């Protein structure tokens, strides 16, 4: 079993080194003599849901049409990703400038799916920050909405954590400070991300960090979230949107959430960068929810004795079960990060993981 897993992991790592559009052909060649291994690696790639450029492109079938040559005024160059809430294409405008364009898969073109997708556009259009992917415009084509955004080259944070190895401390601070700055900006506009995870944190080829995918972002009335009478929910009763192992307890319970849910998810990401592993692991979604609701993560002081004590304390504070016990805003988090770092954040932001 261990040998099998090592072979699968090695094949996955090799596939992830390829350009997204070339991965399927690569693993077919690599695993041509082992159909079971091929199926396992495909499954692992499908689970590697990075929601942007690192999502493996699903194989086209006879039931799925190839992408159109034009979407609005944009010329489609290639399909570069496909995730649960949208396909992503590399496109060019009439002047030849390159952008990323995201649209709903046909199977999700329902009243609810369209509502969520348009909400993403509303959220994205109000966000202007160097650590948030830049929204360009919303276009309609053949009855389907499409979001045009800046095209990014690089990797998601999930790629850098794929071997379950921690980041060095300089990169932990560089990523966490930029991430906190982007979230602080979104929260100031009343927007909660709701699905913060390494796959939604993009590190560009020049080392800057960009927050991706506000597809399940929730517009709230205030940063504190205490005035819940004016909240407009975007989920059906009982439906949970988010990724299990990074989800705050109140979100896992399907309760109304506020910016402190992102503080919890930030704590999960920070813990993983420090240790190489998630604070709330499990074999399936139910086990992960159970850990989030009932278990405390292993002490960072024991796992990473070299971590600055203020940083370990901050990460564990963000992971408190009760939202009232966490840092109440990302501004509080940023303040503690800067104290832990021991230096003032440069206005241009740190460079990371180049």
Coordinates of C-alpha atoms in Angstrom, one line a residue:
X1 CA 0.0 0.0 0.0
X2 CA 2.8 2.4 0.9
X3 CA 4.7 1.5 -2.3
X4 CA 1.5 2.1 -4.3
X5 CA 0.9 5.5 -2.7
X6 CA 4.6 6.5 -3.3
X7 CA 4.2 5.6 -7.0
X8 CA 0.9 7.6 -7.2
X9 CA 2.4 10.6 -5.4
X10 CA 5.5 10.5 -7.6
X11 CA 3.3 10.4 -10.7
X12 CA 1.1 13.3 -9.4
X13 CA 4.1 15.5 -8.7
X14 CA 5.5 14.8 -12.1
X15 CA 2.2 15.7 -13.7
X16 CA 1.9 18.9 -11.7
X17 CA 5.2 20.0 -13.2
X18 CA 3.6 20.0 -16.6
X19 CA 1.5 22.8 -18.1
X20 CA -2.2 22.2 -17.2
X21 CA -3.2 21.6 -20.8
X22 CA -0.6 18.9 -21.2
X23 CA -1.1 16.9 -18.0
X24 CA -3.7 14.4 -19.3
X25 CA -1.5 13.4 -22.2
X26 CA 1.5 13.2 -19.9
X27 CA -0.1 10.9 -17.4
X28 CA -1.5 8.7 -20.2
X29 CA 2.1 8.1 -21.4
X30 CA 3.5 7.8 -17.9
X31 CA 0.9 5.2 -16.7
X32 CA 0.2 3.5 -20.0
X33 CA 1.1 0.0 -18.6
X34 CA -0.8 0.5 -15.4
X35 CA -4.5 1.4 -15.9
X36 CA -5.2 1.4 -12.1
X37 CA -2.3 3.9 -11.5
X38 CA -3.6 6.1 -14.3
X39 CA -7.1 6.1 -12.7
X40 CA -5.6 7.0 -9.3
X41 CA -3.5 9.8 -10.7
X42 CA -6.5 11.2 -12.6
X43 CA -8.5 11.1 -9.4
X44 CA -5.7 12.9 -7.5
X45 CA -5.5 15.6 -10.2
X46 CA -9.2 16.1 -10.1
X47 CA -9.0 16.5 -6.3
X48 CA -6.3 19.1 -6.8
X49 CA -9.0 21.7 -7.2
X50 CA -7.2 25.0 -7.5
X51 CA -10.1 26.9 -9.1
X52 CA -7.8 28.8 -11.5
X53 CA -4.8 28.0 -13.7
X54 CA -3.8 24.7 -12.0
X55 CA -7.1 22.9 -12.3
X56 CA -6.6 19.9 -14.7
X57 CA -8.6 20.3 -17.8
X58 CA -11.3 17.6 -18.0
X59 CA -11.1 15.4 -21.1
X60 CA -13.5 16.5 -23.8
X61 CA -16.1 13.9 -24.6
X62 CA -18.6 13.6 -27.4
X63 CA -21.2 15.3 -25.2
X64 CA -19.1 18.4 -24.5
X65 CA -18.5 21.0 -27.2
X66 CA -15.1 22.5 -27.7
X67 CA -14.8 26.2 -26.5
X68 CA -16.1 28.8 -28.9
X69 CA -13.6 30.8 -31.0
X70 CA -15.0 34.1 -29.7
X71 CA -16.8 35.1 -26.4
X72 CA -18.0 38.6 -26.8
X73 CA -15.1 40.6 -28.1
X74 CA -12.5 38.2 -26.7
X75 CA -10.7 35.6 -28.8
X76 CA -10.4 32.2 -27.0
X77 CA -6.9 30.9 -27.1
X78 CA -7.3 27.8 -24.9
X79 CA -9.1 26.2 -22.0
X80 CA -6.7 26.3 -19.0
X81 CA -8.9 25.2 -16.2
X82 CA -12.1 23.6 -15.0
X83 CA -13.4 23.6 -11.4
X84 CA -16.6 23.1 -9.6
X85 CA -17.9 26.7 -10.2
X86 CA -16.5 27.4 -13.6
X87 CA -14.3 26.9 -16.7
X88 CA -11.3 29.2 -17.2
X89 CA -10.0 30.2 -20.6
X90 CA -7.0 32.2 -21.8
X91 CA -8.3 34.9 -24.1
X92 CA -7.1 37.9 -26.0
X93 CA -8.9 41.2 -26.6
X94 CA -8.9 43.0 -30.0
X95 CA -5.6 44.8 -29.0
X96 CA -4.0 41.4 -28.2
X97 CA -3.9 41.8 -24.4
X98 CA -4.2 38.5 -22.6
X99 CA -6.8 37.9 -19.9
X100 CA -8.4 35.0 -18.1
X101 CA -12.1 34.4 -18.7
X102 CA -14.3 32.3 -16.4
X103 CA -17.8 30.9 -17.2
X104 CA -20.2 28.5 -15.6
X105 CA -20.2 24.9 -16.9
X106 CA -23.4 24.0 -18.7
X107 CA -24.5 21.6 -16.0
X108 CA -24.5 24.5 -13.5
X109 CA -26.5 27.0 -15.6
X110 CA -29.5 27.0 -13.3
X111 CA -31.2 29.9 -11.6
X112 CA -29.1 29.3 -8.4
X113 CA -25.9 28.8 -10.3
X114 CA -26.4 32.0 -12.3
X115 CA -27.2 33.9 -9.1
X116 CA -23.9 32.7 -7.4
X117 CA -21.9 33.5 -10.5
X118 CA -23.2 37.0 -10.9
X119 CA -22.6 37.5 -7.1
X120 CA -19.0 36.6 -7.8
X121 CA -18.9 39.3 -10.4
X122 CA -20.4 41.9 -8.1
X123 CA -17.9 41.0 -5.4
X124 CA -15.0 41.0 -7.7
X125 CA -15.9 44.3 -9.3
X126 CA -15.7 46.1 -6.0
X127 CA -12.3 44.8 -5.0
X128 CA -9.2 46.7 -6.0
X129 CA -6.1 45.6 -4.2
X130 CA -2.7 44.4 -5.2
X131 CA -3.2 41.1 -3.4
X132 CA -6.6 40.3 -5.1
X133 CA -7.0 39.1 -8.7
X134 CA -8.2 42.1 -10.8
X135 CA -11.7 42.0 -12.2
X136 CA -12.0 43.4 -15.8
X137 CA -15.7 43.0 -16.8
X138 CA -18.7 40.8 -16.9
X139 CA -19.9 39.7 -20.3
X140 CA -22.9 37.7 -21.5
X141 CA -22.5 35.1 -24.3
X142 CA -25.2 32.7 -25.5
X143 CA -27.1 33.2 -22.3
X144 CA -24.2 32.4 -20.1
X145 CA -22.3 34.9 -17.9
X146 CA -18.5 35.2 -18.2
X147 CA -16.1 37.0 -15.9
X148 CA -13.0 38.6 -17.4
X149 CA -10.1 39.0 -15.1
X150 CA -6.3 39.5 -15.2
X151 CA -4.3 36.6 -16.4
X152 CA -1.8 35.2 -13.9
X153 CA 1.2 33.0 -14.4
X154 CA 2.6 31.1 -11.5
X155 CA 1.4 28.5 -9.0
X156 CA -1.1 28.3 -6.2
X157 CA 0.1 27.9 -2.6
X158 CA -1.3 24.4 -2.7
X159 CA 1.4 23.5 -5.1
X160 CA 4.1 24.6 -2.7
X161 CA 2.5 22.6 0.1
X162 CA 1.8 19.4 -1.9
X163 CA 4.7 17.4 -0.4
X164 CA 3.4 18.2 3.2
X165 CA 6.6 20.1 3.9
X166 CA 6.4 23.5 5.8
X167 CA 7.6 26.7 4.2
X168 CA 10.6 28.5 5.6
X169 CA 9.8 31.2 8.0
X170 CA 10.6 34.1 5.6
X171 CA 8.0 32.7 3.2
X172 CA 5.5 32.1 6.0
X173 CA 5.6 35.7 6.9
X174 CA 5.6 36.9 3.3
X175 CA 2.6 34.9 2.3
X176 CA 0.6 35.5 5.5
X177 CA 1.1 39.3 5.5
X178 CA 0.1 39.7 1.9
X179 CA -2.9 37.3 2.4
X180 CA -4.0 39.2 5.5
X181 CA -3.7 42.5 3.6
X182 CA -5.9 41.2 0.8
X183 CA -8.5 39.9 3.2
X184 CA -8.5 43.1 5.2
X185 CA -9.3 45.1 2.0
X186 CA -12.2 42.7 1.1
X187 CA -13.6 42.8 4.6
X188 CA -13.5 46.6 4.6
X189 CA -15.9 46.5 1.7
X190 CA -18.2 44.0 3.5
X191 CA -17.1 40.9 1.6
X192 CA -16.2 37.6 3.2
X193 CA -14.3 35.1 1.0
X194 CA -15.9 32.0 2.6
X195 CA -13.6 29.5 0.8
X196 CA -10.1 30.5 1.8
X197 CA -7.6 27.7 1.2
X198 CA -4.2 27.1 -0.4
X199 CA -5.8 26.4 -3.8
X200 CA -7.3 29.9 -3.8
X201 CA -4.0 31.7 -3.0
X202 CA -2.0 32.3 -6.1
X203 CA 1.7 33.1 -6.2
X204 CA 2.6 34.8 -9.4
X205 CA 5.8 34.2 -11.3
X206 CA 7.3 37.5 -10.0
X207 CA 6.5 36.4 -6.4
X208 CA 3.4 38.5 -5.6
X209 CA 0.4 37.0 -4.0
X210 CA -3.1 37.1 -5.4
X211 CA -6.4 36.0 -3.7
X212 CA -8.6 34.0 -6.1
X213 CA -12.2 33.0 -6.4
X214 CA -14.7 35.0 -4.6
X215 CA -17.3 32.7 -6.2
X216 CA -19.0 32.0 -2.9
X217 CA -18.2 35.4 -1.3
X218 CA -20.8 36.7 0.9
X219 CA -21.7 40.4 1.0
X220 CA -22.3 41.4 4.6
X221 CA -23.7 44.6 6.1
X222 CA -20.6 45.4 8.2
X223 CA -17.2 44.0 8.9
X224 CA -18.2 43.0 12.4
X225 CA -21.2 41.0 11.0
X226 CA -23.2 41.7 14.2
X227 CA -26.2 43.3 12.3
X228 CA -27.4 40.0 10.8
X229 CA -30.9 41.3 10.1
X230 CA -29.7 42.9 6.8
X231 CA -27.7 39.9 5.6
X232 CA -28.7 38.5 2.3
X233 CA -27.9 34.8 2.2
X234 CA -26.7 33.2 -1.0
X235 CA -27.2 29.6 -0.1
X236 CA -30.3 27.5 0.3
X237 CA -31.3 26.5 3.9
X238 CA -29.0 23.8 5.1
X239 CA -26.6 24.0 2.2
X240 CA -22.9 24.6 3.0
X241 CA -20.4 26.2 0.7
X242 CA -16.7 26.0 1.3
X243 CA -13.9 23.5 1.7
X244 CA -14.2 21.2 4.7
X245 CA -10.8 21.3 6.3
X246 CA -10.5 25.1 6.2
X247 CA -14.1 25.9 7.3
X248 CA -14.9 27.7 10.5
X249 CA -17.2 25.7 12.9
X250 CA -20.1 28.2 12.5
X251 CA -19.8 27.8 8.7
X252 CA -19.8 24.0 8.9
X253 CA -23.0 24.3 10.9
X254 CA -24.6 26.3 8.2
X255 CA -24.9 29.4 10.4
X256 CA -24.8 33.0 9.3
X257 CA -21.1 34.0 9.2
X258 CA -19.0 37.1 9.1
X259 CA -15.4 38.1 8.6
X260 CA -14.3 36.0 11.6
X261 CA -14.9 32.9 9.5
X262 CA -12.1 34.0 7.2
X263 CA -9.9 34.6 10.3
X264 CA -10.4 30.9 11.1
X265 CA -9.6 29.8 7.6
X266 CA -6.5 32.1 7.6
X267 CA -5.4 30.3 10.8
X268 CA -5.8 27.0 9.0
X269 CA -3.6 28.2 6.1
X270 CA -1.0 29.7 8.5
X271 CA -0.9 26.4 10.5
X272 CA -0.3 24.4 7.4
X273 CA 2.4 26.7 6.1
X274 CA 4.2 26.3 9.5
X275 CA 3.8 22.5 9.8
X276 CA 3.1 21.2 6.2
X277 CA -0.2 19.7 7.2
X278 CA -3.8 20.8 7.9
X279 CA -4.8 21.3 11.5
X280 CA -8.0 19.4 11.0
X281 CA -7.3 16.3 8.9
X282 CA -9.6 13.4 8.2
X283 CA -10.3 10.6 5.7
X284 CA -13.5 12.2 4.6
X285 CA -15.7 15.3 4.9
X286 CA -17.5 14.0 8.0
X287 CA -14.2 13.3 9.8
X288 CA -12.9 16.7 8.9
X289 CA -16.1 18.4 10.2
X290 CA -15.8 16.3 13.3
X291 CA -12.3 17.5 13.9
X292 CA -13.2 21.1 13.3
X293 CA -16.1 20.9 15.7
X294 CA -14.6 18.8 18.5
X295 CA -10.8 18.6 18.3
X296 CA -8.0 21.0 19.0
X297 CA -5.0 20.9 16.6
X298 CA -1.7 19.6 17.9
X299 CA 0.3 22.4 19.6
X300 CA 2.5 24.4 17.2
X301 CA 5.1 24.8 20.0
X302 CA 5.6 21.1 20.0
X303 CA 5.4 20.6 16.2
X304 CA 7.5 23.7 15.3
X305 CA 9.7 24.7 18.3
X306 CA 11.6 27.1 16.1
X307 CA 8.4 29.2 15.2
X308 CA 8.3 32.6 16.9
X309 CA 6.1 32.3 19.9
X310 CA 3.9 35.3 18.9
X311 CA 3.3 33.7 15.5
X312 CA 2.3 30.3 17.0
X313 CA 0.0 32.1 19.5
X314 CA -1.6 34.0 16.6
X315 CA -2.3 30.9 14.5
X316 CA -3.8 29.0 17.5
X317 CA -5.9 32.1 18.4
X318 CA -7.3 32.2 14.9
X319 CA -8.4 28.5 15.3
X320 CA -10.6 29.0 18.3
X321 CA -14.0 27.3 18.0
X322 CA -15.9 30.3 19.2
X323 CA -15.7 33.2 16.9
X324 CA -15.7 35.6 19.8
X325 CA -12.4 34.1 21.0
X326 CA -10.5 34.7 17.8
X327 CA -8.9 38.0 16.6
X328 CA -12.0 39.9 15.6
X329 CA -10.7 41.5 12.4
X330 CA -7.9 40.9 9.9
X331 CA -6.6 44.3 11.0
X332 CA -6.0 42.7 14.4
X333 CA -4.3 39.8 12.6
X334 CA -2.1 42.1 10.6
X335 CA -1.0 44.0 13.7
X336 CA 0.0 40.7 15.4
X337 CA 1.8 39.5 12.3
X338 CA 3.9 42.6 12.1
X339 CA 4.7 42.4 15.8
X340 CA 5.8 38.8 15.3
X341 CA 7.8 39.7 12.3
X342 CA 9.5 42.5 14.2
X343 CA 9.6 44.9 11.3
X344 CA 7.1 47.2 9.6
X345 CA 5.5 45.9 6.4
X346 CA 7.0 47.5 3.3
X347 CA 4.4 49.4 1.3
X348 CA 5.2 47.3 -1.8
X349 CA 4.7 44.0 0.1
X350 CA 7.2 41.2 0.4
X351 CA 8.2 38.9 -2.5
X352 CA 7.5 35.3 -2.1
X353 CA 8.2 31.8 -3.4
X354 CA 9.9 32.7 -6.7

